[in-house]
mmCIF file of C-alpha atoms and ligand atoms in Angstrom:
data_model
loop_
_atom_site.group_PDB
_atom_site.id
_atom_site.type_symbol
_atom_site.label_atom_id
_atom_site.label_comp_id
_atom_site.label_asym_id
_atom_site.label_seq_id
_atom_site.Cartn_x
_atom_site.Cartn_y
_atom_site.Cartn_z
ATOM 1 C CA MET A 253 -6.301 20.422 19.948
ATOM 2 C CA SER A 254 -4.310 21.257 16.814
ATOM 3 C CA GLU A 255 -4.839 17.893 15.113
ATOM 4 C CA LEU A 256 -7.149 17.822 12.113
ATOM 5 C CA THR A 257 -7.883 14.146 12.534
ATOM 6 C CA TRP A 258 -7.435 11.871 15.524
ATOM 7 C CA VAL A 259 -8.678 8.628 17.047
ATOM 8 C CA GLU A 260 -10.161 8.460 20.529
ATOM 9 C CA ILE A 261 -9.908 5.174 22.425
ATOM 10 C CA SER A 262 -12.151 4.455 25.378
ATOM 11 C CA SER A 263 -10.026 2.702 27.986
ATOM 12 C CA ASN A 264 -13.222 1.793 29.866
ATOM 13 C CA ALA A 265 -14.527 -0.039 26.811
ATOM 14 C CA LEU A 266 -11.246 -1.942 26.407
ATOM 15 C CA ARG A 267 -11.245 -2.864 30.109
ATOM 16 C CA ASN A 268 -14.889 -3.983 30.000
ATOM 17 C CA ASN A 269 -14.237 -6.175 26.976
ATOM 18 C CA ILE A 270 -11.336 -7.888 28.742
ATOM 19 C CA ALA A 271 -13.547 -8.433 31.799
ATOM 20 C CA ARG A 272 -16.273 -9.982 29.602
ATOM 21 C CA LEU A 273 -13.786 -12.280 27.913
ATOM 22 C CA ARG A 274 -12.373 -13.265 31.298
ATOM 23 C CA SER A 275 -15.855 -14.174 32.498
ATOM 24 C CA LEU A 276 -16.220 -16.457 29.457
ATOM 25 C CA ILE A 277 -12.906 -18.278 29.833
ATOM 26 C CA GLY A 278 -12.576 -18.406 33.615
ATOM 27 C CA SER A 279 -9.497 -17.722 35.696
ATOM 28 C CA LYS A 280 -7.456 -20.784 34.724
ATOM 29 C CA THR A 281 -7.245 -20.098 30.980
ATOM 30 C CA LEU A 282 -4.629 -17.591 29.852
ATOM 31 C CA LEU A 283 -5.962 -14.590 27.957
ATOM 32 C CA CYS A 284 -3.631 -13.545 25.155
ATOM 33 C CA ALA A 285 -4.729 -10.211 23.685
ATOM 34 C CA CYS A 286 -3.835 -9.877 20.032
ATOM 35 C CA VAL A 287 -2.349 -6.409 19.461
ATOM 36 C CA LYS A 288 -0.925 -6.833 15.975
ATOM 37 C CA ALA A 289 -1.602 -4.240 13.273
ATOM 38 C CA ASN A 290 -1.270 -1.333 15.707
ATOM 39 C CA ALA A 291 -3.717 -3.086 18.034
ATOM 40 C CA TYR A 292 -6.262 -3.377 15.202
ATOM 41 C CA GLY A 293 -5.780 0.346 14.671
ATOM 42 C CA HIS A 294 -6.342 1.251 18.320
ATOM 43 C CA GLY A 295 -2.721 2.199 19.128
ATOM 44 C CA LEU A 296 -0.244 -0.558 19.979
ATOM 45 C CA CYS A 297 1.347 0.428 23.283
ATOM 46 C CA GLU A 298 -1.650 2.318 24.659
ATOM 47 C CA SER A 299 -4.042 -0.599 24.058
ATOM 48 C CA ALA A 300 -1.547 -3.230 25.205
ATOM 49 C CA ARG A 301 -0.979 -1.437 28.511
ATOM 50 C CA ILE A 302 -4.730 -1.156 29.142
ATOM 51 C CA PHE A 303 -5.281 -4.827 28.270
ATOM 52 C CA VAL A 304 -2.550 -5.959 30.650
ATOM 53 C CA GLU A 305 -3.812 -3.705 33.454
ATOM 54 C CA ALA A 306 -7.305 -5.121 32.840
ATOM 55 C CA GLY A 307 -6.105 -8.709 33.229
ATOM 56 C CA ALA A 308 -4.746 -9.947 29.900
ATOM 57 C CA ASP A 309 -1.960 -12.453 30.666
ATOM 58 C CA TRP A 310 -0.154 -12.463 27.332
ATOM 59 C CA LEU A 311 0.094 -10.248 24.259
ATOM 60 C CA SER A 312 0.466 -11.467 20.696
ATOM 61 C CA VAL A 313 1.916 -9.496 17.814
ATOM 62 C CA HIS A 314 2.712 -10.264 14.195
ATOM 63 C CA ALA A 315 6.227 -8.858 13.922
ATOM 64 C CA LEU A 316 9.401 -8.171 15.844
ATOM 65 C CA HIS A 317 9.115 -4.379 15.574
ATOM 66 C CA GLU A 318 5.831 -4.576 17.481
ATOM 67 C CA ALA A 319 7.380 -6.691 20.242
ATOM 68 C CA ARG A 320 10.318 -4.261 20.417
ATOM 69 C CA ARG A 321 7.963 -1.322 20.940
ATOM 70 C CA LEU A 322 6.011 -3.153 23.627
ATOM 71 C CA ARG A 323 9.170 -4.007 25.556
ATOM 72 C CA LYS A 324 10.485 -0.428 25.171
ATOM 73 C CA SER A 325 7.214 0.845 26.625
ATOM 74 C CA GLY A 326 7.957 -1.188 29.752
ATOM 75 C CA LEU A 327 5.629 -4.163 29.296
ATOM 76 C CA THR A 328 7.120 -7.319 30.804
ATOM 77 C CA CYS A 329 4.336 -9.857 30.191
ATOM 78 C CA PRO A 330 4.858 -12.798 27.800
ATOM 79 C CA ILE A 331 4.783 -11.712 24.150
ATOM 80 C CA TYR A 332 4.034 -14.249 21.447
ATOM 81 C CA ILE A 333 5.128 -13.405 17.902
ATOM 82 C CA LEU A 334 2.579 -14.937 15.527
ATOM 83 C CA GLY A 335 4.286 -14.126 12.256
ATOM 84 C CA PRO A 336 7.399 -15.342 10.478
ATOM 85 C CA LEU A 337 10.713 -13.697 11.366
ATOM 86 C CA SER A 338 13.708 -13.007 9.217
ATOM 87 C CA PRO A 339 16.539 -15.341 10.383
ATOM 88 C CA ASP A 340 18.570 -12.236 11.350
ATOM 89 C CA ASP A 341 15.864 -11.306 13.845
ATOM 90 C CA PHE A 342 15.836 -14.504 15.923
ATOM 91 C CA PRO A 343 18.549 -13.307 18.395
ATOM 92 C CA GLU A 344 16.763 -10.036 19.145
ATOM 93 C CA ALA A 345 13.400 -11.795 19.517
ATOM 94 C CA LEU A 346 14.934 -14.166 22.071
ATOM 95 C CA LYS A 347 16.668 -11.361 23.968
ATOM 96 C CA LEU A 348 13.301 -9.594 24.147
ATOM 97 C CA ASP A 349 11.967 -12.782 25.772
ATOM 98 C CA CYS A 350 9.433 -13.429 23.027
ATOM 99 C CA ARG A 351 7.706 -16.706 22.380
ATOM 100 C CA LEU A 352 8.072 -17.853 18.788
ATOM 101 C CA VAL A 353 5.905 -19.867 16.450
ATOM 102 C CA VAL A 354 7.670 -22.645 14.556
ATOM 103 C CA TYR A 355 6.471 -24.960 11.824
ATOM 104 C CA ASN A 356 9.543 -26.114 9.901
ATOM 105 C CA GLU A 357 12.934 -27.638 10.547
ATOM 106 C CA ALA A 358 14.930 -24.945 8.761
ATOM 107 C CA ASP A 359 13.657 -22.221 11.103
ATOM 108 C CA LEU A 360 14.071 -24.516 14.078
ATOM 109 C CA ALA A 361 17.776 -24.980 13.324
ATOM 110 C CA ARG A 362 18.266 -21.206 13.030
ATOM 111 C CA ILE A 363 16.365 -20.542 16.253
ATOM 112 C CA ALA A 364 18.452 -23.185 18.063
ATOM 113 C CA ARG A 365 21.666 -21.512 16.845
ATOM 114 C CA ALA A 366 20.410 -18.089 17.969
ATOM 115 C CA ALA A 367 19.406 -19.473 21.379
ATOM 116 C CA ARG A 368 22.830 -21.067 21.873
ATOM 117 C CA THR A 369 24.619 -17.862 20.866
ATOM 118 C CA CYS A 370 22.441 -15.646 23.081
ATOM 119 C CA GLY A 371 22.499 -18.041 26.022
ATOM 120 C CA VAL A 372 18.716 -17.905 26.433
ATOM 121 C CA PRO A 373 16.347 -20.814 25.799
ATOM 122 C CA ALA A 374 13.828 -20.352 22.977
ATOM 123 C CA ARG A 375 10.234 -20.940 24.064
ATOM 124 C CA LEU A 376 8.502 -22.376 21.043
ATOM 125 C CA HIS A 377 4.934 -22.905 19.948
ATOM 126 C CA VAL A 378 4.551 -25.527 17.246
ATOM 127 C CA LYS A 379 1.844 -24.588 14.779
ATOM 128 C CA ILE A 380 -0.154 -27.601 13.636
ATOM 129 C CA GLU A 381 -1.626 -27.743 10.132
ATOM 130 C CA THR A 382 -5.307 -28.469 10.611
ATOM 131 C CA GLY A 383 -6.799 -27.011 7.424
ATOM 132 C CA THR A 384 -5.981 -23.311 7.180
ATOM 133 C CA ASN A 385 -2.915 -24.009 5.033
ATOM 134 C CA ARG A 386 -1.184 -20.817 6.067
ATOM 135 C CA GLN A 387 1.423 -21.661 8.706
ATOM 136 C CA GLY A 388 1.480 -25.145 10.184
ATOM 137 C CA ILE A 389 3.285 -28.477 10.093
ATOM 138 C CA GLY A 390 1.625 -31.671 8.889
ATOM 139 C CA SER A 391 1.257 -34.748 11.082
ATOM 140 C CA GLU A 392 3.929 -36.660 9.096
ATOM 141 C CA LYS A 393 6.659 -34.203 10.149
ATOM 142 C CA LEU A 394 5.320 -33.296 13.586
ATOM 143 C CA GLU A 395 7.191 -35.911 15.552
ATOM 144 C CA ILE A 396 10.589 -35.043 14.058
ATOM 145 C CA LEU A 397 10.115 -31.319 14.749
ATOM 146 C CA CYS A 398 8.892 -31.784 18.320
ATOM 147 C CA ARG A 399 11.507 -34.427 19.098
ATOM 148 C CA ALA A 400 14.224 -31.993 17.957
ATOM 149 C CA ILE A 401 12.821 -29.377 20.339
ATOM 150 C CA VAL A 402 12.557 -31.587 23.401
ATOM 151 C CA ASP A 403 16.005 -33.101 22.771
ATOM 152 C CA SER A 404 17.703 -29.698 22.569
ATOM 153 C CA PRO A 405 18.993 -27.968 25.712
ATOM 154 C CA ASP A 406 18.433 -24.607 23.972
ATOM 155 C CA LEU A 407 14.762 -25.108 23.111
ATOM 156 C CA LEU A 408 11.548 -25.464 25.103
ATOM 157 C CA LEU A 409 8.321 -26.845 23.721
ATOM 158 C CA GLU A 410 5.906 -24.439 25.386
ATOM 159 C CA GLY A 411 2.890 -24.541 23.086
ATOM 160 C CA LEU A 412 0.915 -26.396 20.456
ATOM 161 C CA ALA A 413 -1.232 -24.123 18.345
ATOM 162 C CA THR A 414 -3.502 -23.930 15.362
ATOM 163 C CA HIS A 415 -5.708 -21.304 13.743
ATOM 164 C CA PHE A 416 -9.269 -21.612 12.438
ATOM 165 C CA ALA A 417 -9.969 -21.058 8.743
ATOM 166 C CA ASN A 418 -13.731 -20.956 8.616
ATOM 167 C CA ILE A 419 -15.278 -19.893 11.850
ATOM 168 C CA GLU A 420 -16.346 -16.263 11.320
ATOM 169 C CA ASP A 421 -17.667 -16.582 7.793
ATOM 170 C CA THR A 422 -20.366 -19.136 8.479
ATOM 171 C CA THR A 423 -22.883 -20.441 10.975
ATOM 172 C CA ASP A 424 -21.928 -23.986 9.908
ATOM 173 C CA HIS A 425 -19.010 -24.811 12.164
ATOM 174 C CA SER A 426 -18.282 -28.311 10.875
ATOM 175 C CA PHE A 427 -14.946 -27.230 9.340
ATOM 176 C CA ALA A 428 -13.898 -25.607 12.630
ATOM 177 C CA GLN A 429 -14.897 -28.791 14.451
ATOM 178 C CA ALA A 430 -12.779 -30.850 12.045
ATOM 179 C CA GLN A 431 -9.809 -28.545 12.745
ATOM 180 C CA LEU A 432 -10.344 -28.950 16.463
ATOM 181 C CA ASP A 433 -10.401 -32.733 16.008
ATOM 182 C CA ARG A 434 -7.091 -32.565 14.107
ATOM 183 C CA LEU A 435 -5.544 -30.513 16.906
ATOM 184 C CA HIS A 436 -6.650 -33.164 19.422
ATOM 185 C CA ALA A 437 -5.189 -35.869 17.180
ATOM 186 C CA ALA A 438 -1.846 -34.025 16.983
ATOM 187 C CA ARG A 439 -1.763 -33.642 20.747
ATOM 188 C CA ASP A 440 -2.570 -37.347 21.193
ATOM 189 C CA GLN A 441 0.062 -38.320 18.612
ATOM 190 C CA LEU A 442 2.687 -36.450 20.654
ATOM 191 C CA ALA A 443 1.404 -37.655 24.021
ATOM 192 C CA ALA A 444 1.834 -41.249 22.790
ATOM 193 C CA LEU A 445 5.512 -40.377 22.331
ATOM 194 C CA ASP A 446 5.616 -38.798 25.784
ATOM 195 C CA ILE A 447 5.970 -35.320 24.249
ATOM 196 C CA ARG A 448 3.777 -32.704 25.895
ATOM 197 C CA ALA A 449 3.384 -28.940 25.583
ATOM 198 C CA PRO A 450 1.933 -27.124 28.582
ATOM 199 C CA ILE A 451 -0.062 -24.584 26.544
ATOM 200 C CA VAL A 452 -2.402 -25.701 23.767
ATOM 201 C CA HIS A 453 -4.153 -22.815 22.011
ATOM 202 C CA CYS A 454 -6.318 -22.213 18.980
ATOM 203 C CA ALA A 455 -9.208 -19.923 19.907
ATOM 204 C CA ASN A 456 -9.568 -16.572 18.187
ATOM 205 C CA SER A 457 -12.474 -14.328 19.198
ATOM 206 C CA ALA A 458 -15.169 -16.347 17.437
ATOM 207 C CA ALA A 459 -13.966 -19.612 18.986
ATOM 208 C CA THR A 460 -13.548 -17.975 22.394
ATOM 209 C CA ILE A 461 -17.157 -16.781 22.260
ATOM 210 C CA LEU A 462 -18.754 -19.830 20.644
ATOM 211 C CA PHE A 463 -16.711 -22.885 21.693
ATOM 212 C CA PRO A 464 -15.622 -23.319 25.307
ATOM 213 C CA GLU A 465 -14.039 -26.623 24.242
ATOM 214 C CA SER A 466 -11.541 -24.638 22.129
ATOM 215 C CA HIS A 467 -10.174 -22.658 25.079
ATOM 216 C CA PHE A 468 -7.583 -25.231 26.253
ATOM 217 C CA GLN A 469 -4.875 -23.422 28.285
ATOM 218 C CA MET A 470 -4.978 -20.119 26.371
ATOM 219 C CA VAL A 471 -7.176 -18.100 24.000
ATOM 220 C CA ARG A 472 -5.815 -15.569 21.497
ATOM 221 C CA THR A 473 -8.480 -12.921 21.176
ATOM 222 C CA GLY A 474 -8.222 -9.891 18.963
ATOM 223 C CA ILE A 475 -11.335 -8.252 17.572
ATOM 224 C CA ALA A 476 -13.587 -8.955 20.602
ATOM 225 C CA ALA A 477 -11.112 -7.249 22.941
ATOM 226 C CA TYR A 478 -11.674 -4.073 20.926
ATOM 227 C CA GLY A 479 -15.422 -4.451 21.328
ATOM 228 C CA MET A 480 -16.336 -5.709 17.872
ATOM 229 C CA TRP A 481 -17.992 -8.992 16.926
ATOM 230 C CA PRO A 482 -15.935 -11.076 14.503
ATOM 231 C CA SER A 483 -18.926 -11.207 12.125
ATOM 232 C CA ASN A 484 -22.706 -11.249 11.925
ATOM 233 C CA GLU A 485 -22.533 -15.017 11.609
ATOM 234 C CA THR A 486 -20.698 -15.244 14.946
ATOM 235 C CA TYR A 487 -23.336 -13.062 16.563
ATOM 236 C CA VAL A 488 -26.193 -15.098 15.069
ATOM 237 C CA SER A 489 -24.572 -18.369 16.162
ATOM 238 C CA PHE A 490 -24.088 -17.008 19.662
ATOM 239 C CA VAL A 491 -27.678 -15.818 20.003
ATOM 240 C CA LYS A 492 -28.968 -19.148 18.668
ATOM 241 C CA GLU A 493 -26.938 -21.216 21.117
ATOM 242 C CA ARG A 494 -27.149 -19.194 24.315
ATOM 243 C CA LYS A 495 -29.638 -17.229 26.285
ATOM 244 C CA GLU A 496 -27.470 -14.885 28.319
ATOM 245 C CA GLY A 497 -26.162 -11.626 26.867
ATOM 246 C CA PHE A 498 -22.561 -10.989 25.984
ATOM 247 C CA ILE A 499 -22.085 -7.284 25.449
ATOM 248 C CA LEU A 500 -19.038 -5.940 23.677
ATOM 249 C CA LYS A 501 -18.362 -2.220 23.554
ATOM 250 C CA PRO A 502 -16.476 -0.733 20.606
ATOM 251 C CA ALA A 503 -13.612 1.377 21.917
ATOM 252 C CA LEU A 504 -12.669 3.442 18.877
ATOM 253 C CA THR A 505 -14.008 6.784 17.644
ATOM 254 C CA TRP A 506 -12.388 8.438 14.624
ATOM 255 C CA LYS A 507 -12.803 12.189 14.415
ATOM 256 C CA SER A 508 -11.810 15.135 12.285
ATOM 257 C CA ARG A 509 -12.602 18.824 11.915
ATOM 258 C CA ILE A 510 -14.223 20.635 9.013
ATOM 259 C CA ALA A 511 -11.476 22.412 7.070
ATOM 260 C CA GLN A 512 -13.729 24.409 4.743
ATOM 261 C CA VAL A 513 -17.436 25.095 4.142
ATOM 262 C CA LYS A 514 -18.318 25.624 0.515
ATOM 263 C CA ASP A 515 -21.533 26.540 -1.333
ATOM 264 C CA VAL A 516 -21.935 24.913 -4.719
ATOM 265 C CA PRO A 517 -24.757 25.720 -7.169
ATOM 266 C CA SER A 518 -27.050 23.093 -8.671
ATOM 267 C CA GLY A 519 -25.597 21.266 -11.679
ATOM 268 C CA GLU A 520 -21.940 21.309 -10.508
ATOM 269 C CA TYR A 521 -19.710 18.254 -10.256
ATOM 270 C CA ILE A 522 -17.938 17.401 -7.037
ATOM 271 C CA GLY A 523 -14.439 15.940 -6.878
ATOM 272 C CA TYR A 524 -12.357 13.679 -9.117
ATOM 273 C CA GLY A 525 -13.944 11.947 -12.056
ATOM 274 C CA CYS A 526 -17.013 14.214 -11.908
ATOM 275 C CA SER A 527 -18.745 11.236 -10.329
ATOM 276 C CA PHE A 528 -21.352 13.305 -8.441
ATOM 277 C CA LYS A 529 -23.460 16.183 -9.811
ATOM 278 C CA THR A 530 -25.423 18.427 -7.482
ATOM 279 C CA GLY A 531 -29.169 18.417 -8.059
ATOM 280 C CA HIS A 532 -29.748 21.509 -5.935
ATOM 281 C CA ALA A 533 -27.791 24.336 -4.323
ATOM 282 C CA THR A 534 -25.501 22.396 -2.003
ATOM 283 C CA ARG A 535 -23.453 23.249 1.059
ATOM 284 C CA LEU A 536 -20.378 21.066 1.420
ATOM 285 C CA ALA A 537 -18.021 20.454 4.323
ATOM 286 C CA VAL A 538 -14.485 19.682 3.194
ATOM 287 C CA ILE A 539 -12.945 17.172 5.640
ATOM 288 C CA PRO A 540 -9.177 16.568 5.807
ATOM 289 C CA VAL A 541 -9.353 12.760 5.696
ATOM 290 C CA GLY A 542 -8.849 10.627 2.620
ATOM 291 C CA TYR A 543 -7.511 7.269 1.586
ATOM 292 C CA TYR A 544 -4.000 8.063 2.849
ATOM 293 C CA GLU A 545 -5.515 8.457 6.309
ATOM 294 C CA GLY A 546 -7.234 5.091 5.856
ATOM 295 C CA TYR A 547 -10.720 5.994 4.626
ATOM 296 C CA ASP A 548 -11.380 3.644 1.716
ATOM 297 C CA ARG A 549 -11.530 5.337 -1.686
ATOM 298 C CA GLY A 550 -14.018 2.711 -2.830
ATOM 299 C CA ILE A 551 -16.715 4.039 -0.505
ATOM 300 C CA THR A 552 -19.732 5.487 -2.234
ATOM 301 C CA GLY A 553 -22.975 6.202 -0.456
ATOM 302 C CA GLY A 554 -21.290 6.613 2.933
ATOM 303 C CA HIS A 555 -21.898 9.206 5.624
ATOM 304 C CA VAL A 556 -20.045 11.064 8.330
ATOM 305 C CA LEU A 557 -21.635 12.586 11.430
ATOM 306 C CA ILE A 558 -21.713 16.358 11.920
ATOM 307 C CA HIS A 559 -23.665 17.952 14.787
ATOM 308 C CA GLY A 560 -25.029 14.456 15.522
ATOM 309 C CA ARG A 561 -26.551 14.129 12.036
ATOM 310 C CA ARG A 562 -25.672 12.082 8.997
ATOM 311 C CA ALA A 563 -23.883 14.040 6.290
ATOM 312 C CA PRO A 564 -23.674 12.088 3.003
ATOM 313 C CA ILE A 565 -20.253 11.855 1.368
ATOM 314 C CA ARG A 566 -20.340 13.510 -2.072
ATOM 315 C CA GLY A 567 -17.972 12.598 -4.905
ATOM 316 C CA ARG A 568 -14.912 10.384 -4.592
ATOM 317 C CA ILE A 569 -12.751 10.101 -1.525
ATOM 318 C CA CYS A 570 -9.490 11.944 -2.379
ATOM 319 C CA MET A 571 -5.992 11.153 -1.108
ATOM 320 C CA ASN A 572 -6.263 13.452 1.923
ATOM 321 C CA LEU A 573 -9.719 15.041 1.652
ATOM 322 C CA MET A 574 -13.383 14.168 1.328
ATOM 323 C CA MET A 575 -16.498 16.246 0.841
ATOM 324 C CA ALA A 576 -19.788 15.746 2.704
ATOM 325 C CA GLU A 577 -23.103 17.475 2.149
ATOM 326 C CA VAL A 578 -24.298 19.603 5.073
ATOM 327 C CA THR A 579 -27.073 21.525 3.259
ATOM 328 C CA ASP A 580 -29.715 20.389 5.781
ATOM 329 C CA ILE A 581 -27.583 20.442 8.895
ATOM 330 C CA GLY A 582 -27.811 24.123 9.716
ATOM 331 C CA ASP A 583 -25.064 26.320 11.078
ATOM 332 C CA VAL A 584 -21.986 24.300 10.123
ATOM 333 C CA ARG A 585 -18.632 26.038 10.521
ATOM 334 C CA VAL A 586 -14.960 25.518 9.862
ATOM 335 C CA GLY A 587 -13.473 23.738 12.884
ATOM 336 C CA ASP A 588 -16.650 21.829 13.796
ATOM 337 C CA GLU A 589 -16.079 18.206 14.777
ATOM 338 C CA VAL A 590 -16.787 15.390 12.336
ATOM 339 C CA VAL A 591 -17.232 11.783 13.460
ATOM 340 C CA LEU A 592 -16.105 9.364 10.773
ATOM 341 C CA LEU A 593 -16.539 6.244 12.930
ATOM 342 C CA GLY A 594 -18.290 6.083 16.268
ATOM 343 C CA HIS A 595 -21.099 7.860 18.099
ATOM 344 C CA ASP A 596 -22.251 11.441 17.872
ATOM 345 C CA GLY A 597 -25.376 12.077 19.924
ATOM 346 C CA ASP A 598 -27.953 9.445 19.022
ATOM 347 C CA GLU A 599 -26.302 8.593 15.734
ATOM 348 C CA CYS A 600 -23.580 6.007 15.226
ATOM 349 C CA ILE A 601 -21.443 4.865 12.330
ATOM 350 C CA SER A 602 -19.974 1.473 13.206
ATOM 351 C CA ALA A 603 -16.924 -0.203 11.715
ATOM 352 C CA GLU A 604 -19.359 -2.830 10.414
ATOM 353 C CA GLN A 605 -21.346 -0.188 8.546
ATOM 354 C CA ILE A 606 -18.222 1.275 6.932
ATOM 355 C CA ALA A 607 -17.157 -2.285 6.099
ATOM 356 C CA ARG A 608 -20.444 -2.830 4.252
ATOM 357 C CA TRP A 609 -19.965 0.390 2.273
ATOM 358 C CA SER A 610 -16.571 -0.776 1.085
ATOM 359 C CA SER A 611 -17.227 -4.541 0.836
ATOM 360 C CA THR A 612 -14.799 -5.540 3.527
ATOM 361 C CA ILE A 613 -14.788 -6.521 7.211
ATOM 362 C CA ASN A 614 -14.653 -4.484 10.416
ATOM 363 C CA TYR A 615 -11.090 -5.784 11.032
ATOM 364 C CA GLU A 616 -9.864 -4.005 7.911
ATOM 365 C CA VAL A 617 -11.705 -0.760 8.628
ATOM 366 C CA THR A 618 -9.979 -0.107 11.947
ATOM 367 C CA THR A 619 -6.560 -1.544 11.081
ATOM 368 C CA ARG A 620 -6.401 0.651 7.966
ATOM 369 C CA ILE A 621 -6.582 3.898 9.970
ATOM 370 C CA ASN A 622 -3.150 5.365 9.357
ATOM 371 C CA ASP A 623 -0.710 4.737 12.227
ATOM 372 C CA ARG A 624 0.438 8.358 12.078
ATOM 373 C CA ILE A 625 -2.930 9.641 13.245
ATOM 374 C CA PRO A 626 -2.738 10.258 17.008
ATOM 375 C CA ARG A 627 -4.540 7.816 19.304
ATOM 376 C CA ILE A 628 -5.879 9.584 22.356
ATOM 377 C CA ILE A 629 -7.056 7.656 25.393
ATOM 378 C CA VAL A 630 -10.300 9.068 26.746
ATOM 379 C CA ASP A 631 -12.234 8.075 29.925
HETATM 380 C C1 PLP B 97 -2.870 -16.563 14.560
HETATM 381 C C2 PLP B 97 -3.935 -15.640 15.046
HETATM 382 N N1 PLP B 97 -4.460 -15.839 16.271
HETATM 383 C C3 PLP B 97 -5.423 -15.032 16.759
HETATM 384 C C4 PLP B 97 -5.923 -13.972 16.031
HETATM 385 C C5 PLP B 97 -7.027 -13.114 16.587
HETATM 386 O O1 PLP B 97 -8.201 -13.255 15.820
HETATM 387 P P1 PLP B 97 -9.526 -12.454 16.181
HETATM 388 O O2 PLP B 97 -9.219 -11.010 15.956
HETATM 389 O O3 PLP B 97 -10.554 -12.968 15.238
HETATM 390 O O4 PLP B 97 -9.818 -12.724 17.598
HETATM 391 C C6 PLP B 97 -5.410 -13.738 14.758
HETATM 392 C C7 PLP B 97 -5.923 -12.622 13.965
HETATM 393 O O5 PLP B 97 -5.893 -12.531 12.790
HETATM 394 C C8 PLP B 97 -4.387 -14.593 14.255
HETATM 395 O O6 PLP B 97 -3.868 -14.420 13.035
#
């Protein structure tokens, strides 16, 4: 292969994760795989196709360009656009047969106009404000919005949705429970007016794993479908509550090749800012991956894997390069494989470990891997 850095995706791992999620939610609940942000860095169309073949019923994306690419790749399943759209984009989204989120009257009027012009009904999911204060309509305006949808021949009320604010970051799920209660209240408020939506949904991965009562008619799972736990807290809560195992398998391995091997005497600085000084004669591998490729510049004290062994990163991560010490690794040559994330022999660097090095979360580690780096499906 001519690439100097690439990402390998295990289709078996993705399939297994979908099967595990299916076993949690049963056959009657729709499984909506969240493939926004280039499928959490795993490659949008490749991952989406595998998810659908493995039994995902719906796909969710953030933006229209993602839905456009999925349709162009031949996927015909329902696509739900989670994010806001520019008013100019409503007609295309409807022609692509996308489901849209709505939470205000101004957007609703524009969507209705677009639906009338295009001659296709808009299938809408009303986002309820339950405490995240991101998207979402409050209970005082809910009736007016939903009434406008059900009274319009161009609009269909397909879903009622909300999103949890504080479910991954804690083992105290009282806030999530309060949000769930508010979703129930919104549904009851509408039912009293004889307004019903066939698909209620709120569960992200953590809720899917921890709270069967949050599954309703559909779950929207992202991170777990890629084989990662939403957080340590989610894992701890799961282990505390249940006895049986729930195994997720990370699907992503990020690799590169050594571009240069360099011997540096003791007492030399390495890289920008002279932040690292060698304390002994040091052999370095220069690796063509830097912060442009998505490896966080803030990382200090990290490792990469070379010949199945941990090679400590030396000096600052550059824009397109990094240096790792291979003094003790033996016969290291230009062209040898480097694993930045994933397994090499018995060693593994997980997205969670990289996240700890750079004070972030596994979600950010994989989604930050530059989209231009090829994603290659293996196994
Ligand atoms: C609205 C919405 N639903 C579902 C998800 C999936 O969340 P997770 O990856 O934790 O499963 C996200 C992800 O950010 C989201 O924004």
